[in-house]
Amino acid sequence: MARQSQGCLIRRESSAAGSTAVLSATNTISFDSTLRTICRQAGFADFSTGMRIEVNASLNTGVWTIKTTAATALTVYEALTAQASGKNVSITGHTMQNIGQVVSFNGPGLSGSVIDVTTLQSTAKEKQPGLYDGGQMSLSVLWDNEASNANLHDALVRDMIARTLRKFDAVFVGPTTANTGAVYFGGYITGFNITGSVDNVLRADMTIALSSGANFITNAAT
Protein backbone atom coordinates (compact mmCIF):
# COMPACT_ATOMS: atom_id res chain seq x y z
CA MET A 1 0.00 0.00 0.00
CA ALA A 2 1.48 3.33 -1.05
CA ARG A 3 1.34 6.21 1.41
CA GLN A 4 1.36 9.91 0.80
CA SER A 5 4.04 12.02 2.40
CA GLN A 6 1.47 14.79 2.83
CA GLY A 7 0.46 14.78 6.47
CA CYS A 8 3.69 13.23 7.78
CA LEU A 9 5.02 14.78 10.97
CA ILE A 10 8.63 15.29 12.05
CA ARG A 11 8.77 15.80 15.80
CA ARG A 12 11.24 16.46 18.60
CA GLU A 13 10.75 15.71 22.27
CA SER A 14 9.17 18.64 24.06
CA SER A 15 11.32 20.50 26.56
CA ALA A 16 8.32 22.00 28.39
CA ALA A 17 7.94 21.28 32.07
CA GLY A 18 6.20 17.97 32.72
CA SER A 19 6.81 16.60 29.22
CA THR A 20 9.20 13.86 30.37
CA ALA A 21 8.37 11.03 32.78
CA VAL A 22 10.77 8.49 34.26
CA LEU A 23 9.97 5.35 36.25
CA SER A 24 12.24 2.59 37.51
CA ALA A 25 10.60 -0.19 39.47
CA THR A 26 11.33 -3.69 40.79
CA ASN A 27 8.84 -6.61 40.73
CA THR A 28 5.81 -4.35 40.20
CA ILE A 29 5.29 -3.94 36.44
CA SER A 30 3.61 -6.54 34.19
CA PHE A 31 2.62 -6.64 30.51
CA ASP A 32 -0.67 -7.92 29.06
CA SER A 33 -0.39 -8.86 25.38
CA THR A 34 -4.16 -9.26 24.86
CA LEU A 35 -5.21 -5.89 26.25
CA ARG A 36 -1.92 -4.25 25.27
CA THR A 37 -1.53 -2.82 28.76
CA ILE A 38 1.43 -2.13 31.01
CA CYS A 39 0.20 -2.61 34.58
CA ARG A 40 1.39 -1.36 37.96
CA GLN A 41 -0.71 -1.23 41.10
CA ALA A 42 0.91 2.02 42.21
CA GLY A 43 0.11 3.64 38.86
CA PHE A 44 2.16 5.70 36.44
CA ALA A 45 2.41 9.27 37.69
CA ASP A 46 3.51 11.87 35.11
CA PHE A 47 2.84 9.60 32.09
CA SER A 48 0.22 10.91 29.67
CA THR A 49 -1.65 9.99 26.48
CA GLY A 50 0.39 10.27 23.30
CA MET A 51 3.81 9.91 24.92
CA ARG A 52 6.43 7.77 23.26
CA ILE A 53 7.74 5.46 25.98
CA GLU A 54 11.08 3.66 25.98
CA VAL A 55 10.77 0.42 27.93
CA ASN A 56 13.57 -1.78 29.19
CA ALA A 57 12.18 -5.14 30.34
CA SER A 58 13.41 -8.69 29.73
CA LEU A 59 10.66 -9.48 27.19
CA ASN A 60 9.59 -5.96 26.26
CA THR A 61 12.45 -3.71 25.24
CA GLY A 62 11.75 -0.98 22.71
CA VAL A 63 9.47 1.96 22.05
CA TRP A 64 5.68 2.14 22.43
CA THR A 65 3.02 4.87 22.25
CA ILE A 66 0.51 5.52 25.03
CA LYS A 67 -3.08 5.29 23.81
CA THR A 68 -4.86 5.78 27.14
CA THR A 69 -3.95 6.05 30.81
CA ALA A 70 -5.80 4.61 33.80
CA ALA A 71 -5.19 4.46 37.54
CA THR A 72 -3.08 1.29 37.34
CA ALA A 73 -2.42 0.74 33.62
CA LEU A 74 -1.11 2.27 30.41
CA THR A 75 -2.70 1.05 27.17
CA VAL A 76 -0.44 1.26 24.11
CA TYR A 77 -1.12 1.16 20.37
CA GLU A 78 1.59 -1.37 19.53
CA ALA A 79 1.81 -5.08 20.34
CA LEU A 80 3.27 -6.26 23.66
CA THR A 81 4.68 -9.59 24.80
CA ALA A 82 2.95 -11.15 27.83
CA GLN A 83 5.19 -10.85 30.88
CA ALA A 84 4.62 -11.29 34.60
CA SER A 85 6.02 -8.72 37.01
CA GLY A 86 9.65 -8.23 36.08
CA LYS A 87 12.54 -7.85 38.47
CA ASN A 88 13.77 -4.57 37.04
CA VAL A 89 11.82 -2.46 34.57
CA SER A 90 12.55 1.12 33.52
CA ILE A 91 10.21 3.33 31.50
CA THR A 92 10.96 6.79 30.12
CA GLY A 93 8.23 8.81 28.43
CA HIS A 94 8.52 11.81 26.12
CA THR A 95 5.78 14.12 24.87
CA MET A 96 6.59 14.84 21.23
CA GLN A 97 6.22 18.30 19.64
CA ASN A 98 5.86 19.03 15.92
CA ILE A 99 8.71 20.71 14.09
CA GLY A 100 6.69 23.26 12.15
CA GLN A 101 6.72 24.29 8.50
CA VAL A 102 8.65 21.28 7.22
CA VAL A 103 8.76 21.28 3.41
CA SER A 104 10.69 18.04 2.89
CA PHE A 105 12.78 15.46 4.72
CA ASN A 106 15.23 12.75 3.82
CA GLY A 107 16.17 9.81 6.03
CA PRO A 108 17.02 8.30 8.36
CA GLY A 109 19.38 6.55 5.97
CA LEU A 110 20.57 3.34 7.57
CA SER A 111 23.64 1.51 6.31
CA GLY A 112 25.37 -1.69 7.39
CA SER A 113 29.02 -2.68 7.37
CA VAL A 114 30.39 -5.98 6.11
CA ILE A 115 33.24 -7.84 7.81
CA ASP A 116 35.52 -9.95 5.67
CA VAL A 117 36.11 -13.32 7.40
CA THR A 118 37.87 -15.03 4.52
CA THR A 119 40.65 -17.45 5.55
CA LEU A 120 43.31 -19.39 3.67
CA GLN A 121 40.96 -22.37 3.67
CA SER A 122 38.11 -20.43 2.04
CA THR A 123 37.06 -21.34 -1.49
CA ALA A 124 35.30 -18.00 -1.95
CA LYS A 125 35.08 -14.68 -0.15
CA GLU A 126 33.31 -15.09 3.20
CA LYS A 127 31.53 -12.21 4.91
CA GLN A 128 29.50 -11.44 8.01
CA PRO A 129 27.33 -8.42 8.74
CA GLY A 130 28.74 -5.84 11.12
CA LEU A 131 27.01 -3.13 13.10
CA TYR A 132 24.64 -0.87 11.23
CA ASP A 133 24.92 2.90 11.19
CA GLY A 134 21.78 4.91 11.91
CA GLY A 135 22.90 7.58 9.47
CA GLN A 136 21.14 10.92 9.47
CA MET A 137 17.94 12.78 8.67
CA SER A 138 17.87 16.06 6.77
CA LEU A 139 15.03 18.60 6.94
CA SER A 140 14.11 21.61 4.85
CA VAL A 141 11.84 24.11 6.59
CA LEU A 142 10.30 27.52 5.95
CA TRP A 143 12.47 29.37 8.44
CA ASP A 144 10.80 30.85 11.51
CA ASN A 145 13.30 32.49 13.85
CA GLU A 146 10.81 33.36 16.58
CA ALA A 147 12.09 32.25 19.98
CA SER A 148 8.59 31.20 21.11
CA ASN A 149 9.41 27.59 20.10
CA ALA A 150 6.08 27.24 18.29
CA ASN A 151 7.87 25.70 15.29
CA LEU A 152 10.97 24.63 17.27
CA HIS A 153 13.39 26.11 14.71
CA ASP A 154 15.11 28.36 17.24
CA ALA A 155 15.16 25.49 19.75
CA LEU A 156 16.86 23.20 17.24
CA VAL A 157 19.60 25.76 16.62
CA ARG A 158 20.11 26.05 20.37
CA ASP A 159 20.28 22.24 20.61
CA MET A 160 23.07 22.28 18.02
CA ILE A 161 25.08 24.97 19.81
CA ALA A 162 24.68 23.19 23.16
CA ARG A 163 25.33 19.74 21.60
CA THR A 164 22.15 18.46 23.24
CA LEU A 165 20.95 14.92 22.58
CA ARG A 166 17.23 14.87 21.74
CA LYS A 167 14.63 12.26 20.83
CA PHE A 168 12.95 12.60 17.44
CA ASP A 169 10.32 10.74 15.46
CA ALA A 170 8.86 10.77 11.97
CA VAL A 171 5.18 9.81 11.83
CA PHE A 172 3.96 8.20 8.62
CA VAL A 173 0.21 8.65 8.50
CA GLY A 174 -1.90 5.83 7.06
CA PRO A 175 -5.59 5.74 6.05
CA THR A 176 -6.51 4.48 9.55
CA THR A 177 -4.93 4.64 12.99
CA ALA A 178 -3.94 0.98 12.62
CA ASN A 179 -1.91 1.83 9.52
CA THR A 180 0.05 4.64 11.14
CA GLY A 181 3.78 3.95 11.52
CA ALA A 182 6.79 5.84 12.76
CA VAL A 183 10.52 5.79 13.20
CA TYR A 184 11.89 6.96 16.57
CA PHE A 185 15.50 7.80 17.35
CA GLY A 186 17.91 9.90 19.36
CA GLY A 187 20.04 12.43 17.55
CA TYR A 188 22.14 15.57 17.49
CA ILE A 189 21.67 18.59 15.23
CA THR A 190 24.90 18.67 13.23
CA GLY A 191 24.08 20.97 10.34
CA PHE A 192 22.15 24.21 9.85
CA ASN A 193 22.01 26.49 6.81
CA ILE A 194 19.69 29.40 5.90
CA THR A 195 19.02 30.22 2.25
CA GLY A 196 17.17 33.06 0.56
CA SER A 197 16.64 34.44 -2.92
CA VAL A 198 14.72 37.10 -4.84
CA ASP A 199 10.94 36.69 -4.68
CA ASN A 200 11.21 33.77 -2.27
CA VAL A 201 10.90 32.99 1.42
CA LEU A 202 13.69 32.20 3.85
CA ARG A 203 14.38 28.48 4.12
CA ALA A 204 16.63 26.50 6.43
CA ASP A 205 18.21 23.10 5.98
CA MET A 206 19.01 21.07 9.08
CA THR A 207 20.79 17.77 9.60
CA ILE A 208 20.11 15.36 12.47
CA ALA A 209 22.79 12.71 13.06
CA LEU A 210 21.38 9.61 14.75
CA SER A 211 23.16 8.87 18.03
CA SER A 212 22.60 5.13 17.63
CA GLY A 213 20.01 2.91 15.94
CA ALA A 214 16.40 3.62 14.98
CA ASN A 215 13.17 2.06 16.26
CA PHE A 216 10.54 1.38 13.59
CA ILE A 217 7.06 1.40 15.14
CA THR A 218 3.89 -0.12 13.70
CA ASN A 219 0.49 0.20 15.36
CA ALA A 220 -1.37 -2.97 16.24
CA ALA A 221 -5.01 -3.27 15.14
CA THR A 222 -7.14 -0.84 17.12
PDB file of N, CA, C and O in Angstrom, residues 17-59:
ATOM      1  N   ALA A  17       8.024  21.923  30.765  1.00  0.00           N
ATOM      2  CA  ALA A  17       7.938  21.281  32.073  1.00  0.00           C
ATOM      3  C   ALA A  17       6.861  20.202  32.067  1.00  0.00           C
ATOM      4  O   ALA A  17       5.768  20.405  31.534  1.00  0.00           O
ATOM      5  N   GLY A  18       7.166  19.057  32.620  1.00  0.00           N
ATOM      6  CA  GLY A  18       6.201  17.971  32.716  1.00  0.00           C
ATOM      7  C   GLY A  18       6.074  17.118  31.471  1.00  0.00           C
ATOM      8  O   GLY A  18       5.213  16.244  31.399  1.00  0.00           O
ATOM      9  N   SER A  19       6.927  17.347  30.470  1.00  0.00           N
ATOM     10  CA  SER A  19       6.809  16.602  29.218  1.00  0.00           C
ATOM     11  C   SER A  19       7.628  15.315  29.200  1.00  0.00           C
ATOM     12  O   SER A  19       7.553  14.543  28.252  1.00  0.00           O
ATOM     13  N   THR A  20       8.411  15.087  30.256  1.00  0.00           N
ATOM     14  CA  THR A  20       9.199  13.864  30.374  1.00  0.00           C
ATOM     15  C   THR A  20       8.835  13.154  31.662  1.00  0.00           C
ATOM     16  O   THR A  20       8.662  13.794  32.706  1.00  0.00           O
ATOM     17  N   ALA A  21       8.683  11.836  31.592  1.00  0.00           N
ATOM     18  CA  ALA A  21       8.367  11.033  32.777  1.00  0.00           C
ATOM     19  C   ALA A  21       9.341   9.873  32.854  1.00  0.00           C
ATOM     20  O   ALA A  21       9.675   9.260  31.836  1.00  0.00           O
ATOM     21  N   VAL A  22       9.797   9.560  34.060  1.00  0.00           N
ATOM     22  CA  VAL A  22      10.770   8.487  34.262  1.00  0.00           C
ATOM     23  C   VAL A  22      10.310   7.611  35.414  1.00  0.00           C
ATOM     24  O   VAL A  22       9.903   8.115  36.470  1.00  0.00           O
ATOM     25  N   LEU A  23      10.348   6.295  35.208  1.00  0.00           N
ATOM     26  CA  LEU A  23       9.965   5.347  36.252  1.00  0.00           C
ATOM     27  C   LEU A  23      10.904   4.160  36.217  1.00  0.00           C
ATOM     28  O   LEU A  23      11.155   3.575  35.156  1.00  0.00           O
ATOM     29  N   SER A  24      11.439   3.797  37.365  1.00  0.00           N
ATOM     30  CA  SER A  24      12.241   2.591  37.507  1.00  0.00           C
ATOM     31  C   SER A  24      11.673   1.815  38.678  1.00  0.00           C
ATOM     32  O   SER A  24      11.554   2.353  39.789  1.00  0.00           O
ATOM     33  N   ALA A  25      11.279   0.577  38.432  1.00  0.00           N
ATOM     34  CA  ALA A  25      10.596  -0.194  39.469  1.00  0.00           C
ATOM     35  C   ALA A  25      11.086  -1.639  39.482  1.00  0.00           C
ATOM     36  O   ALA A  25      11.593  -2.150  38.492  1.00  0.00           O
ATOM     37  N   THR A  26      10.908  -2.304  40.609  1.00  0.00           N
ATOM     38  CA  THR A  26      11.326  -3.691  40.788  1.00  0.00           C
ATOM     39  C   THR A  26      10.130  -4.549  41.180  1.00  0.00           C
ATOM     40  O   THR A  26       9.419  -4.231  42.135  1.00  0.00           O
ATOM     41  N   ASN A  27       9.874  -5.620  40.409  1.00  0.00           N
ATOM     42  CA  ASN A  27       8.838  -6.613  40.731  1.00  0.00           C
ATOM     43  C   ASN A  27       7.425  -6.045  40.813  1.00  0.00           C
ATOM     44  O   ASN A  27       6.578  -6.596  41.510  1.00  0.00           O
ATOM     45  N   THR A  28       7.144  -4.938  40.098  1.00  0.00           N
ATOM     46  CA  THR A  28       5.805  -4.353  40.201  1.00  0.00           C
ATOM     47  C   THR A  28       5.131  -4.109  38.862  1.00  0.00           C
ATOM     48  O   THR A  28       3.954  -3.768  38.828  1.00  0.00           O
ATOM     49  N   ILE A  29       5.848  -4.268  37.752  1.00  0.00           N
ATOM     50  CA  ILE A  29       5.292  -3.939  36.443  1.00  0.00           C
ATOM     51  C   ILE A  29       5.119  -5.201  35.620  1.00  0.00           C
ATOM     52  O   ILE A  29       6.038  -6.009  35.482  1.00  0.00           O
ATOM     53  N   SER A  30       3.899  -5.391  35.051  1.00  0.00           N
ATOM     54  CA  SER A  30       3.614  -6.543  34.194  1.00  0.00           C
ATOM     55  C   SER A  30       3.062  -6.059  32.862  1.00  0.00           C
ATOM     56  O   SER A  30       2.647  -4.898  32.720  1.00  0.00           O
ATOM     57  N   PHE A  31       3.038  -6.974  31.872  1.00  0.00           N
ATOM     58  CA  PHE A  31       2.623  -6.636  30.515  1.00  0.00           C
ATOM     59  C   PHE A  31       1.566  -7.624  30.046  1.00  0.00           C
ATOM     60  O   PHE A  31       1.760  -8.839  30.132  1.00  0.00           O
ATOM     61  N   ASP A  32       0.433  -7.100  29.560  1.00  0.00           N
ATOM     62  CA  ASP A  32      -0.666  -7.922  29.062  1.00  0.00           C
ATOM     63  C   ASP A  32      -0.717  -7.799  27.541  1.00  0.00           C
ATOM     64  O   ASP A  32      -0.997  -6.719  27.010  1.00  0.00           O
ATOM     65  N   SER A  33      -0.442  -8.906  26.841  1.00  0.00           N
ATOM     66  CA  SER A  33      -0.392  -8.858  25.377  1.00  0.00           C
ATOM     67  C   SER A  33      -1.771  -8.754  24.745  1.00  0.00           C
ATOM     68  O   SER A  33      -1.919  -8.207  23.647  1.00  0.00           O
ATOM     69  N   THR A  34      -2.800  -9.278  25.408  1.00  0.00           N
ATOM     70  CA  THR A  34      -4.159  -9.256  24.856  1.00  0.00           C
ATOM     71  C   THR A  34      -4.759  -7.859  24.918  1.00  0.00           C
ATOM     72  O   THR A  34      -5.315  -7.346  23.930  1.00  0.00           O
ATOM     73  N   LEU A  35      -4.654  -7.236  26.068  1.00  0.00           N
ATOM     74  CA  LEU A  35      -5.209  -5.894  26.255  1.00  0.00           C
ATOM     75  C   LEU A  35      -4.227  -4.792  25.857  1.00  0.00           C
ATOM     76  O   LEU A  35      -4.606  -3.626  25.812  1.00  0.00           O
ATOM     77  N   ARG A  36      -2.993  -5.194  25.582  1.00  0.00           N
ATOM     78  CA  ARG A  36      -1.917  -4.248  25.268  1.00  0.00           C
ATOM     79  C   ARG A  36      -1.781  -3.206  26.381  1.00  0.00           C
ATOM     80  O   ARG A  36      -1.773  -1.993  26.135  1.00  0.00           O
ATOM     81  N   THR A  37      -1.664  -3.693  27.609  1.00  0.00           N
ATOM     82  CA  THR A  37      -1.534  -2.816  28.761  1.00  0.00           C
ATOM     83  C   THR A  37      -0.252  -3.108  29.530  1.00  0.00           C
ATOM     84  O   THR A  37       0.209  -4.246  29.607  1.00  0.00           O
ATOM     85  N   ILE A  38       0.309  -2.049  30.076  1.00  0.00           N
ATOM     86  CA  ILE A  38       1.429  -2.129  31.010  1.00  0.00           C
ATOM     87  C   ILE A  38       0.842  -1.798  32.375  1.00  0.00           C
ATOM     88  O   ILE A  38       0.243  -0.725  32.555  1.00  0.00           O
ATOM     89  N   CYS A  39       0.955  -2.714  33.324  1.00  0.00           N
ATOM     90  CA  CYS A  39       0.204  -2.613  34.579  1.00  0.00           C
ATOM     91  C   CYS A  39       1.129  -2.426  35.782  1.00  0.00           C
ATOM     92  O   CYS A  39       2.189  -3.056  35.872  1.00  0.00           O
ATOM     93  N   ARG A  40       0.680  -1.578  36.691  1.00  0.00           N
ATOM     94  CA  ARG A  40       1.394  -1.363  37.961  1.00  0.00           C
ATOM     95  C   ARG A  40       0.386  -0.872  38.984  1.00  0.00           C
ATOM     96  O   ARG A  40      -0.307   0.125  38.764  1.00  0.00           O
ATOM     97  N   GLN A  41       0.297  -1.556  40.103  1.00  0.00           N
ATOM     98  CA  GLN A  41      -0.711  -1.230  41.099  1.00  0.00           C
ATOM     99  C   GLN A  41      -0.565   0.196  41.608  1.00  0.00           C
ATOM    100  O   GLN A  41      -1.547   0.884  41.883  1.00  0.00           O
ATOM    101  N   ALA A  42       0.669   0.672  41.704  1.00  0.00           N
ATOM    102  CA  ALA A  42       0.907   2.023  42.212  1.00  0.00           C
ATOM    103  C   ALA A  42       0.698   3.098  41.146  1.00  0.00           C
ATOM    104  O   ALA A  42       0.801   4.290  41.431  1.00  0.00           O
ATOM    105  N   GLY A  43       0.397   2.682  39.922  1.00  0.00           N
ATOM    106  CA  GLY A  43       0.110   3.639  38.865  1.00  0.00           C
ATOM    107  C   GLY A  43       1.344   4.180  38.170  1.00  0.00           C
ATOM    108  O   GLY A  43       2.469   3.761  38.428  1.00  0.00           O
ATOM    109  N   PHE A  44       1.101   5.137  37.268  1.00  0.00           N
ATOM    110  CA  PHE A  44       2.161   5.705  36.437  1.00  0.00           C
ATOM    111  C   PHE A  44       2.069   7.229  36.454  1.00  0.00           C
ATOM    112  O   PHE A  44       1.643   7.851  35.482  1.00  0.00           O
ATOM    113  N   ALA A  45       2.459   7.810  37.560  1.00  0.00           N
ATOM    114  CA  ALA A  45       2.408   9.267  37.688  1.00  0.00           C
ATOM    115  C   ALA A  45       3.276   9.925  36.627  1.00  0.00           C
ATOM    116  O   ALA A  45       4.362   9.422  36.291  1.00  0.00           O
ATOM    117  N   ASP A  46       2.796  11.028  36.083  1.00  0.00           N
ATOM    118  CA  ASP A  46       3.512  11.865  35.114  1.00  0.00           C
ATOM    119  C   ASP A  46       3.464  11.332  33.679  1.00  0.00           C
ATOM    120  O   ASP A  46       3.889  12.027  32.760  1.00  0.00           O
ATOM    121  N   PHE A  47       2.963  10.111  33.453  1.00  0.00           N
ATOM    122  CA  PHE A  47       2.841   9.600  32.094  1.00  0.00           C
ATOM    123  C   PHE A  47       1.484  10.020  31.535  1.00  0.00           C
ATOM    124  O   PHE A  47       0.475   9.994  32.235  1.00  0.00           O
ATOM    125  N   SER A  48       1.454  10.380  30.238  1.00  0.00           N
ATOM    126  CA  SER A  48       0.220  10.909  29.669  1.00  0.00           C
ATOM    127  C   SER A  48      -0.008  10.367  28.260  1.00  0.00           C
ATOM    128  O   SER A  48       0.915   9.865  27.604  1.00  0.00           O
ATOM    129  N   THR A  49      -1.247  10.472  27.803  1.00  0.00           N
ATOM    130  CA  THR A  49      -1.651   9.988  26.483  1.00  0.00           C
ATOM    131  C   THR A  49      -0.800  10.617  25.380  1.00  0.00           C
ATOM    132  O   THR A  49      -0.534  11.827  25.400  1.00  0.00           O
ATOM    133  N   GLY A  50      -0.376   9.798  24.431  1.00  0.00           N
ATOM    134  CA  GLY A  50       0.393  10.271  23.300  1.00  0.00           C
ATOM    135  C   GLY A  50       1.891  10.200  23.474  1.00  0.00           C
ATOM    136  O   GLY A  50       2.636  10.350  22.501  1.00  0.00           O
ATOM    137  N   MET A  51       2.362   9.992  24.696  1.00  0.00           N
ATOM    138  CA  MET A  51       3.807   9.911  24.923  1.00  0.00           C
ATOM    139  C   MET A  51       4.414   8.710  24.201  1.00  0.00           C
ATOM    140  O   MET A  51       3.825   7.643  24.116  1.00  0.00           O
ATOM    141  N   ARG A  52       5.620   8.889  23.671  1.00  0.00           N
ATOM    142  CA  ARG A  52       6.433   7.769  23.264  1.00  0.00           C
ATOM    143  C   ARG A  52       7.152   7.276  24.531  1.00  0.00           C
ATOM    144  O   ARG A  52       7.739   8.079  25.263  1.00  0.00           O
ATOM    145  N   ILE A  53       7.087   5.979  24.791  1.00  0.00           N
ATOM    146  CA  ILE A  53       7.745   5.457  25.979  1.00  0.00           C
ATOM    147  C   ILE A  53       8.815   4.442  25.580  1.00  0.00           C
ATOM    148  O   ILE A  53       8.585   3.558  24.762  1.00  0.00           O
ATOM    149  N   GLU A  54       9.981   4.607  26.155  1.00  0.00           N
ATOM    150  CA  GLU A  54      11.078   3.659  25.982  1.00  0.00           C
ATOM    151  C   GLU A  54      11.056   2.708  27.172  1.00  0.00           C
ATOM    152  O   GLU A  54      11.142   3.151  28.323  1.00  0.00           O
ATOM    153  N   VAL A  55      10.922   1.428  26.884  1.00  0.00           N
ATOM    154  CA  VAL A  55      10.769   0.422  27.932  1.00  0.00           C
ATOM    155  C   VAL A  55      11.965  -0.524  27.902  1.00  0.00           C
ATOM    156  O   VAL A  55      12.392  -0.965  26.837  1.00  0.00           O
ATOM    157  N   ASN A  56      12.482  -0.820  29.070  1.00  0.00           N
ATOM    158  CA  ASN A  56      13.573  -1.775  29.195  1.00  0.00           C
ATOM    159  C   ASN A  56      13.119  -2.882  30.141  1.00  0.00           C
ATOM    160  O   ASN A  56      13.178  -2.745  31.358  1.00  0.00           O
ATOM    161  N   ALA A  57      12.605  -3.972  29.570  1.00  0.00           N
ATOM    162  CA  ALA A  57      12.178  -5.143  30.338  1.00  0.00           C
ATOM    163  C   ALA A  57      12.706  -6.379  29.625  1.00  0.00           C
ATOM    164  O   ALA A  57      13.019  -6.330  28.431  1.00  0.00           O
ATOM    165  N   SER A  58      12.777  -7.502  30.317  1.00  0.00           N
ATOM    166  CA  SER A  58      13.407  -8.688  29.732  1.00  0.00           C
ATOM    167  C   SER A  58      12.718  -9.158  28.458  1.00  0.00           C
ATOM    168  O   SER A  58      13.379  -9.604  27.518  1.00  0.00           O
ATOM    169  N   LEU A  59      11.383  -9.046  28.381  1.00  0.00           N
ATOM    170  CA  LEU A  59      10.656  -9.482  27.193  1.00  0.00           C
ATOM    171  C   LEU A  59      10.066  -8.326  26.398  1.00  0.00           C
ATOM    172  O   LEU A  59       9.525  -8.528  25.316  1.00  0.00           O
TER     173      LEU A  59
END
